[in-house]
Amino acid sequence: MKPVLFLPVPLALAAGLLSGAWLDTLLFSFLYLGTLCLAQRWRSDGWLLLFCGGEPLVLVTAGKSWEAAILIQFLVLWAALATTQDRSAPWVIVGAGFVLSGGAMIAALDEVVTALLAVGGLVLLAFSLVWLAEHQMKSRAEIGR
């Protein structure tokens, strides 16, 4: 496995220890590592699972440190790009746009509970759309053969 896949975990744990939210961060770090193991088995769709597994880690860090959350978000994106094939890279960017706009919504609302619900809905919508689009692309490619 590539080392970049593991980078979000130590950074999130360090931010969690410094901010006092180490238990939440530890829980979501294990979730990320679990999705990392599953992402290797999913092969071409593994990047999507890894991206979804990294978002709770970003959100729990965002509650305490915006700077660390932005850095973890970019590391999760980097890890997702490292696991994807070239044809899926634009869909990672589309998903990232939804997540980053969700982060802007958190900053605008300035209420963590409402913002987490809004971002959770946006993330779910984004990944549903990305999965559906990629599924359609794969089914068309199989039909064309």
mmCIF file of C-alpha atoms in Angstrom:
data_model
loop_
_atom_site.group_PDB
_atom_site.id
_atom_site.type_symbol
_atom_site.label_atom_id
_atom_site.label_comp_id
_atom_site.label_asym_id
_atom_site.label_seq_id
_atom_site.Cartn_x
_atom_site.Cartn_y
_atom_site.Cartn_z
ATOM 1 C CA MET A 1 0.000 0.000 0.000
ATOM 2 C CA LYS A 2 1.056 3.548 -0.677
ATOM 3 C CA PRO A 3 2.065 5.660 2.346
ATOM 4 C CA VAL A 4 -0.218 8.516 1.258
ATOM 5 C CA LEU A 5 -3.220 6.353 2.108
ATOM 6 C CA PHE A 6 -2.320 6.456 5.804
ATOM 7 C CA LEU A 7 -1.455 10.174 6.111
ATOM 8 C CA PRO A 8 -4.904 11.405 7.257
ATOM 9 C CA VAL A 9 -4.853 9.189 10.364
ATOM 10 C CA PRO A 10 -1.777 10.521 12.222
ATOM 11 C CA LEU A 11 -2.681 14.116 11.418
ATOM 12 C CA ALA A 12 -6.238 13.644 12.669
ATOM 13 C CA LEU A 13 -5.021 11.882 15.806
ATOM 14 C CA ALA A 14 -2.567 14.705 16.517
ATOM 15 C CA ALA A 15 -5.303 17.321 16.034
ATOM 16 C CA GLY A 16 -7.629 15.274 18.250
ATOM 17 C CA LEU A 17 -5.053 15.031 21.027
ATOM 18 C CA LEU A 18 -4.315 18.742 20.894
ATOM 19 C CA SER A 19 -7.978 19.738 20.909
ATOM 20 C CA GLY A 20 -9.254 17.237 23.468
ATOM 21 C CA ALA A 21 -11.434 15.245 21.057
ATOM 22 C CA TRP A 22 -9.107 12.263 20.946
ATOM 23 C CA LEU A 23 -11.788 9.604 21.520
ATOM 24 C CA ASP A 24 -13.938 10.731 18.581
ATOM 25 C CA THR A 25 -10.884 11.066 16.393
ATOM 26 C CA LEU A 26 -9.660 7.617 17.381
ATOM 27 C CA LEU A 27 -13.036 6.077 16.551
ATOM 28 C CA PHE A 28 -13.202 7.710 13.115
ATOM 29 C CA SER A 29 -9.554 6.848 12.460
ATOM 30 C CA PHE A 30 -10.417 3.183 12.899
ATOM 31 C CA LEU A 31 -13.381 3.687 10.570
ATOM 32 C CA TYR A 32 -11.048 5.211 7.966
ATOM 33 C CA LEU A 33 -8.566 2.347 8.307
ATOM 34 C CA GLY A 34 -11.414 -0.156 7.901
ATOM 35 C CA THR A 35 -12.616 1.528 4.750
ATOM 36 C CA LEU A 36 -9.016 1.590 3.528
ATOM 37 C CA CYS A 37 -8.856 -2.191 3.825
ATOM 38 C CA LEU A 38 -12.188 -2.577 2.033
ATOM 39 C CA ALA A 39 -11.187 -0.065 -0.650
ATOM 40 C CA GLN A 40 -8.312 -2.321 -1.683
ATOM 41 C CA ARG A 41 -10.796 -5.148 -2.268
ATOM 42 C CA TRP A 42 -13.237 -2.980 -4.230
ATOM 43 C CA ARG A 43 -10.525 -2.177 -6.793
ATOM 44 C CA SER A 44 -11.985 0.336 -9.277
ATOM 45 C CA ASP A 45 -14.720 1.568 -6.910
ATOM 46 C CA GLY A 46 -12.462 1.623 -3.866
ATOM 47 C CA TRP A 47 -11.655 5.320 -4.194
ATOM 48 C CA LEU A 48 -15.280 6.171 -3.518
ATOM 49 C CA LEU A 49 -15.383 4.074 -0.366
ATOM 50 C CA LEU A 50 -12.112 5.582 0.843
ATOM 51 C CA PHE A 51 -13.421 9.080 0.236
ATOM 52 C CA CYS A 52 -16.624 8.325 2.168
ATOM 53 C CA GLY A 53 -14.616 6.790 5.006
ATOM 54 C CA GLY A 54 -12.432 9.873 5.287
ATOM 55 C CA GLU A 55 -15.214 12.426 5.507
ATOM 56 C CA PRO A 56 -16.285 11.642 9.117
ATOM 57 C CA LEU A 57 -12.640 12.093 10.090
ATOM 58 C CA VAL A 58 -12.645 15.508 8.425
ATOM 59 C CA LEU A 59 -15.918 16.538 10.077
ATOM 60 C CA VAL A 60 -14.934 15.534 13.602
ATOM 61 C CA THR A 61 -11.683 17.460 13.194
ATOM 62 C CA ALA A 62 -13.539 20.479 11.788
ATOM 63 C CA GLY A 63 -15.414 20.804 15.065
ATOM 64 C CA LYS A 64 -12.146 21.632 16.834
ATOM 65 C CA SER A 65 -9.667 22.890 14.230
ATOM 66 C CA TRP A 66 -10.538 24.267 10.787
ATOM 67 C CA GLU A 67 -6.924 24.343 9.695
ATOM 68 C CA ALA A 68 -6.356 20.671 10.473
ATOM 69 C CA ALA A 69 -9.690 19.732 8.866
ATOM 70 C CA ILE A 70 -8.742 21.426 5.603
ATOM 71 C CA LEU A 71 -5.400 19.647 5.581
ATOM 72 C CA ILE A 72 -7.042 16.294 6.349
ATOM 73 C CA GLN A 73 -9.585 16.938 3.575
ATOM 74 C CA PHE A 74 -6.793 17.413 1.053
ATOM 75 C CA LEU A 75 -5.026 14.294 2.326
ATOM 76 C CA VAL A 76 -8.232 12.265 1.950
ATOM 77 C CA LEU A 77 -8.613 13.617 -1.588
ATOM 78 C CA TRP A 78 -5.003 12.745 -2.327
ATOM 79 C CA ALA A 79 -5.512 9.219 -0.979
ATOM 80 C CA ALA A 80 -8.673 8.809 -3.077
ATOM 81 C CA LEU A 81 -6.824 9.999 -6.177
ATOM 82 C CA ALA A 82 -3.999 7.569 -5.405
ATOM 83 C CA THR A 83 -6.414 4.625 -5.430
ATOM 84 C CA THR A 84 -8.386 5.573 -8.539
ATOM 85 C CA GLN A 85 -7.711 4.933 -12.171
ATOM 86 C CA ASP A 86 -7.260 7.883 -14.514
ATOM 87 C CA ARG A 87 -10.790 7.711 -15.901
ATOM 88 C CA SER A 88 -12.334 8.146 -12.445
ATOM 89 C CA ALA A 89 -10.269 11.186 -11.429
ATOM 90 C CA PRO A 90 -12.826 13.779 -12.645
ATOM 91 C CA TRP A 91 -15.478 12.178 -10.442
ATOM 92 C CA VAL A 92 -13.192 12.524 -7.421
ATOM 93 C CA ILE A 93 -12.943 16.227 -8.189
ATOM 94 C CA VAL A 94 -16.747 16.501 -8.493
ATOM 95 C CA GLY A 95 -17.142 14.799 -5.103
ATOM 96 C CA ALA A 96 -14.499 17.078 -3.629
ATOM 97 C CA GLY A 97 -16.404 20.107 -4.871
ATOM 98 C CA PHE A 98 -19.507 18.972 -3.019
ATOM 99 C CA VAL A 99 -17.542 18.328 0.160
ATOM 100 C CA LEU A 100 -15.700 21.645 0.032
ATOM 101 C CA SER A 101 -18.962 23.491 -0.580
ATOM 102 C CA GLY A 102 -20.319 21.665 2.452
ATOM 103 C CA GLY A 103 -17.356 22.966 4.443
ATOM 104 C CA ALA A 104 -18.205 26.476 3.309
ATOM 105 C CA MET A 105 -21.761 25.851 4.504
ATOM 106 C CA ILE A 106 -20.424 24.917 7.957
ATOM 107 C CA ALA A 107 -18.498 28.177 8.103
ATOM 108 C CA ALA A 108 -21.556 30.144 6.954
ATOM 109 C CA LEU A 109 -24.022 28.553 9.382
ATOM 110 C CA ASP A 110 -21.621 28.679 12.336
ATOM 111 C CA GLU A 111 -23.627 26.005 14.134
ATOM 112 C CA VAL A 112 -22.015 22.607 14.274
ATOM 113 C CA VAL A 113 -25.131 20.428 14.661
ATOM 114 C CA THR A 114 -27.084 22.029 11.825
ATOM 115 C CA ALA A 115 -23.995 22.222 9.681
ATOM 116 C CA LEU A 116 -23.116 18.566 10.220
ATOM 117 C CA LEU A 117 -26.606 17.552 9.117
ATOM 118 C CA ALA A 118 -26.360 19.775 6.049
ATOM 119 C CA VAL A 119 -22.905 18.501 5.143
ATOM 120 C CA GLY A 120 -23.941 14.919 5.772
ATOM 121 C CA GLY A 121 -26.809 15.364 3.336
ATOM 122 C CA LEU A 122 -24.543 17.003 0.764
ATOM 123 C CA VAL A 123 -21.933 14.274 1.083
ATOM 124 C CA LEU A 124 -24.543 11.556 0.728
ATOM 125 C CA LEU A 125 -26.006 13.286 -2.317
ATOM 126 C CA ALA A 126 -22.580 13.830 -3.864
ATOM 127 C CA PHE A 127 -21.479 10.254 -3.502
ATOM 128 C CA SER A 128 -24.802 8.924 -4.705
ATOM 129 C CA LEU A 129 -24.485 11.034 -7.839
ATOM 130 C CA VAL A 130 -20.857 10.058 -8.364
ATOM 131 C CA TRP A 131 -21.592 6.368 -7.920
ATOM 132 C CA LEU A 132 -24.598 6.554 -10.243
ATOM 133 C CA ALA A 133 -22.616 8.364 -12.945
ATOM 134 C CA GLU A 134 -19.737 5.895 -12.749
ATOM 135 C CA HIS A 135 -22.140 2.955 -12.754
ATOM 136 C CA GLN A 136 -23.781 4.350 -15.883
ATOM 137 C CA MET A 137 -20.390 4.771 -17.551
ATOM 138 C CA LYS A 138 -19.450 1.182 -16.745
ATOM 139 C CA SER A 139 -22.753 -0.227 -17.986
ATOM 140 C CA ARG A 140 -22.489 1.716 -21.255
ATOM 141 C CA ALA A 141 -18.944 0.468 -21.786
ATOM 142 C CA GLU A 142 -20.103 -3.139 -21.318
ATOM 143 C CA ILE A 143 -23.054 -2.658 -23.666
ATOM 144 C CA GLY A 144 -20.805 -1.140 -26.346
ATOM 145 C CA ARG A 145 -18.529 -4.196 -26.466
#
